[in-house]
């Protein structure tokens, strides 16, 4: 039963696609930055042992003493694992390679699929007053990703605008259906986001047409263009919104934030 004395918690969104390199981390970082720029309080949970979201948001490896691993598997206070970033209102739970063994250790835990769900809903989280929590998932449909989907209200699916883009979607949709049956019956699809879109390339347009024909309203109106500033920003450890605020990529992620907040009333 929900506790009416507690504030309504943040909206939790898992950014997932088991296909590698489709723009999950880029979307997590820049959507988070765009929402923060709009005055929201945002937590990014880096759920990928690669730790790309942590690096991209400027958390050095030596500053990752407590990470998502401890959040999931150890008794640790949220204020110990949540770190500030350079962007006002944007916080992160970082990850390191340690998380790759968590996927195995989770199997031995009877609450294995619910660890992130429970961690993000403990009362000590309330003080942060987050509006959104964005979870950057690994490129796999493993227990970490299932934890994200059990914890989340919705899944945002980045889709790279290239050949075979739609191929892996049926597997992802199957996993979402299984999660609905096994512990999170209200899990929604927040939307499918076309990334690395190249207007001069017929293939991008074809992927967009296919996606809109097959998935209809599920596809975000906003499309993220392929933009070199977006790919440069992580090496300067900042979102593209800070690195080059007027770049096409930054503008697109601001549009996405607006579309997402509109959809969420
Ligand atoms: N809009 C864009 N324009 C140009 N390059 C982009 C864009 N989006 C992502 N990239 C680049 O594409 C590569 C893959 O992006 P990203 O790391 O976000 O994908 P991912 O799905 O998180 O990958 P993984 O599955 O390994 O976690 C990165 O080098 C990133 O900089
Ligand atoms: Mg990634």
XYZ file of C-alpha atoms and ligand atoms in Angstrom:
297
model
C 0.000 0.000 0.000
C 1.335 3.451 -0.790
C 2.260 5.734 2.073
C 0.146 8.876 1.692
C 2.351 10.830 4.090
C 5.191 10.639 1.568
C 5.492 12.955 -1.427
C 4.790 11.435 -4.825
C 8.151 10.173 -5.968
C 10.079 10.912 -9.139
C 9.147 9.575 -12.539
C 11.594 6.751 -13.257
C 12.596 6.061 -16.868
C 14.851 3.213 -18.054
C 16.819 4.028 -21.221
C 17.185 0.605 -22.811
C 18.033 -1.241 -25.988
C 20.103 -4.426 -25.954
C 21.756 -3.310 -29.193
C 25.115 -1.655 -28.540
C 26.006 1.868 -29.591
C 22.514 3.120 -30.423
C 22.658 6.254 -28.262
C 21.428 5.087 -24.826
C 24.141 6.847 -22.834
C 24.150 9.950 -25.039
C 20.389 10.228 -24.582
C 20.569 9.639 -20.829
C 23.194 12.366 -20.334
C 21.676 14.967 -22.612
C 18.022 14.402 -21.804
C 19.005 14.642 -18.132
C 20.885 17.897 -18.802
C 17.972 19.323 -20.805
C 15.480 18.495 -18.047
C 17.819 20.016 -15.455
C 18.178 23.137 -17.595
C 14.368 23.384 -17.541
C 14.516 23.522 -13.750
C 13.857 19.870 -12.894
C 15.865 17.884 -10.365
C 17.357 14.846 -12.053
C 19.169 11.701 -10.969
C 21.047 9.580 -13.495
C 21.658 5.994 -12.398
C 24.580 4.493 -14.328
C 23.614 0.841 -14.604
C 26.259 -0.067 -17.182
C 29.629 -1.543 -16.057
C 31.219 0.451 -18.912
C 30.505 3.554 -16.785
C 30.127 5.781 -19.848
C 27.415 7.968 -18.324
C 29.646 8.559 -15.273
C 32.599 9.546 -17.456
C 30.416 11.685 -19.708
C 29.102 13.581 -16.692
C 32.606 14.231 -15.360
C 32.944 11.692 -12.539
C 36.549 10.429 -12.605
C 37.108 6.731 -11.907
C 39.032 7.533 -8.686
C 36.004 9.477 -7.440
C 33.697 6.470 -7.770
C 34.172 5.012 -4.301
C 30.514 4.162 -3.882
C 28.626 3.159 -6.979
C 25.496 1.511 -8.316
C 27.013 -1.783 -7.157
C 26.779 -0.680 -3.505
C 23.335 0.822 -4.101
C 22.110 -2.589 -5.266
C 23.998 -5.016 -3.076
C 25.186 -3.254 0.075
C 23.413 -1.459 2.865
C 24.364 2.072 1.996
C 22.717 5.460 2.424
C 21.642 7.171 -0.809
C 23.575 10.323 0.184
C 26.768 8.240 0.063
C 26.277 7.109 -3.521
C 24.601 10.156 -5.074
C 27.073 12.703 -6.454
C 26.607 16.212 -7.798
C 27.649 16.978 -11.361
C 28.780 20.281 -12.864
C 25.236 20.792 -14.159
C 22.941 22.466 -11.617
C 20.153 20.108 -10.514
C 21.773 17.055 -12.123
C 23.037 14.229 -9.896
C 24.440 10.767 -10.608
C 25.026 7.365 -9.059
C 28.209 6.359 -10.918
C 29.271 2.900 -12.062
C 32.525 1.010 -12.488
C 33.422 -2.393 -13.939
C 32.527 -3.870 -10.518
C 28.965 -3.841 -11.744
C 29.711 -6.623 -14.232
C 30.015 -9.094 -11.358
C 26.785 -7.779 -9.833
C 24.906 -9.341 -12.702
C 26.115 -12.738 -11.449
C 25.829 -11.950 -7.722
C 22.248 -10.848 -8.236
C 21.326 -14.410 -9.173
C 22.011 -15.569 -5.625
C 19.705 -12.925 -4.172
C 16.056 -13.854 -3.775
C 14.992 -10.262 -4.390
C 17.265 -10.150 -7.386
C 14.937 -8.322 -9.793
C 13.689 -5.823 -7.213
C 16.943 -4.483 -5.766
C 16.988 -1.253 -7.766
C 13.234 -0.821 -7.306
C 13.634 -0.994 -3.535
C 16.795 1.137 -3.443
C 15.154 3.983 -5.357
C 12.025 3.888 -3.211
C 13.613 3.980 0.250
C 12.461 6.937 2.340
C 15.974 8.435 2.434
C 15.527 9.236 -1.277
C 12.713 11.699 -0.525
C 15.048 14.463 0.707
C 16.537 14.843 -2.789
C 13.153 15.719 -4.297
C 14.028 14.399 -7.717
C 11.519 14.987 -10.502
C 13.004 12.336 -12.801
C 15.357 9.392 -12.460
C 16.952 8.231 -15.737
C 18.586 4.797 -15.752
C 21.300 4.157 -18.356
C 21.103 0.415 -19.135
C 23.852 -1.868 -20.472
C 23.595 -3.251 -24.025
C 22.055 -6.516 -22.873
C 18.759 -7.890 -21.599
C 20.448 -9.186 -18.428
C 19.407 -8.948 -14.768
C 20.679 -5.371 -14.548
C 18.328 -4.307 -17.326
C 15.492 -6.287 -15.746
C 16.189 -4.446 -12.453
C 15.867 -1.170 -14.363
C 12.574 -2.229 -15.931
C 11.133 -3.412 -12.625
C 12.168 -0.126 -10.990
C 10.894 2.102 -13.802
C 7.539 3.590 -14.711
C 8.499 3.540 -18.372
C 11.137 2.551 -20.921
C 12.631 4.953 -23.453
C 14.097 3.105 -26.438
C 16.774 4.827 -28.536
C 16.817 3.511 -32.085
C 19.781 4.237 -34.324
C 18.615 5.412 -37.743
C 20.370 2.690 -39.725
C 19.745 -0.617 -41.408
C 18.489 -3.439 -39.092
C 17.483 -0.846 -36.487
C 14.064 -2.422 -35.958
C 15.383 -5.988 -35.850
C 16.099 -6.227 -32.132
C 12.907 -4.480 -31.089
C 10.723 -7.592 -30.903
C 13.109 -9.150 -28.363
C 13.034 -5.949 -26.314
C 9.230 -5.795 -26.453
C 9.093 -9.439 -25.331
C 11.242 -8.609 -22.301
C 8.984 -5.654 -21.475
C 5.963 -7.984 -21.661
C 7.687 -10.484 -19.332
C 8.511 -7.742 -16.840
C 4.860 -6.633 -16.904
C 3.833 -10.188 -16.043
C 6.482 -10.771 -13.415
C 6.482 -7.695 -11.220
C 5.743 -4.366 -12.897
C 2.359 -4.614 -14.553
C 2.122 -0.864 -15.186
C 5.421 -0.560 -17.087
C 4.836 1.742 -20.072
C 6.819 2.505 -23.164
C 7.772 6.165 -22.858
C 8.667 6.274 -26.517
C 11.020 5.180 -29.245
C 13.626 7.819 -30.107
C 15.335 7.996 -33.495
C 19.008 8.841 -32.933
C 21.961 9.719 -35.179
C 19.517 10.775 -37.869
C 21.016 12.030 -41.114
C 18.542 14.019 -43.236
C 20.681 13.651 -46.363
C 20.656 9.902 -46.088
C 17.703 8.023 -47.624
C 18.282 5.184 -45.192
C 17.549 7.421 -42.190
C 14.267 8.470 -43.777
C 13.412 4.878 -44.558
C 14.052 3.801 -40.962
C 11.907 6.702 -39.759
C 9.065 5.764 -42.134
C 9.258 2.110 -41.074
C 9.335 2.999 -37.385
C 6.367 5.388 -37.652
C 4.397 2.902 -39.786
C 5.003 0.036 -37.359
C 5.021 1.800 -34.010
C 2.836 4.852 -34.692
C 2.405 7.147 -31.705
C 5.129 5.356 -29.774
C 7.774 7.141 -31.841
C 8.766 10.563 -30.486
C 8.140 13.473 -32.876
C 11.591 14.729 -31.896
C 14.432 13.139 -33.849
C 18.085 13.421 -32.728
C 20.361 14.363 -35.661
C 23.828 12.958 -36.147
C 25.941 15.834 -34.874
C 29.684 15.848 -34.285
C 29.328 18.159 -31.239
C 27.253 15.429 -29.537
C 30.027 12.889 -30.002
C 32.762 15.320 -28.899
C 31.095 16.409 -25.650
C 31.839 13.243 -23.569
C 35.596 13.645 -24.048
C 35.222 17.037 -22.365
C 33.188 15.297 -19.627
C 30.090 17.379 -20.189
C 26.655 17.197 -21.798
C 26.440 18.735 -25.280
C 24.078 21.289 -23.735
C 27.069 22.741 -21.858
C 29.757 21.965 -24.446
C 27.933 23.657 -27.325
C 24.540 24.960 -26.181
C 23.413 26.092 -29.623
C 24.484 22.965 -31.532
C 21.830 20.980 -33.392
C 22.268 18.149 -30.910
C 21.665 20.378 -27.895
C 18.584 21.903 -29.519
C 17.211 18.428 -30.305
C 17.649 17.182 -26.731
C 15.882 20.325 -25.440
C 13.009 19.533 -27.824
C 12.943 15.969 -26.490
C 12.786 17.194 -22.890
C 9.854 19.444 -23.804
C 8.013 16.644 -25.617
C 8.605 14.273 -22.708
C 7.378 16.703 -20.045
C 4.297 17.493 -22.165
C 3.533 13.767 -22.456
C 3.837 13.502 -18.684
C 1.372 16.307 -18.112
N 23.421 12.253 -32.187
C 24.662 11.790 -32.290
N 25.517 12.346 -33.188
C 26.781 11.870 -33.305
N 27.290 10.866 -32.605
C 26.492 10.277 -31.699
C 25.140 10.708 -31.488
N 24.593 9.920 -30.541
C 25.555 9.067 -30.160
N 26.689 9.259 -30.846
C 27.947 8.510 -30.706
O 27.698 7.147 -30.983
C 28.427 6.302 -30.103
C 27.471 5.410 -29.323
O 26.626 6.228 -28.515
P 26.262 5.816 -27.023
O 27.488 5.507 -26.254
O 25.348 6.844 -26.500
O 25.463 4.472 -27.306
P 25.034 3.368 -26.238
O 23.772 2.767 -26.760
O 25.006 3.931 -24.883
O 26.236 2.338 -26.365
P 26.456 1.021 -25.427
O 25.468 0.026 -25.922
O 27.878 0.632 -25.657
O 26.186 1.444 -24.008
C 29.223 7.235 -29.204
O 30.511 7.372 -29.726
C 28.463 8.551 -29.295
O 29.306 9.665 -29.080
Mg 25.955 3.206 -23.115
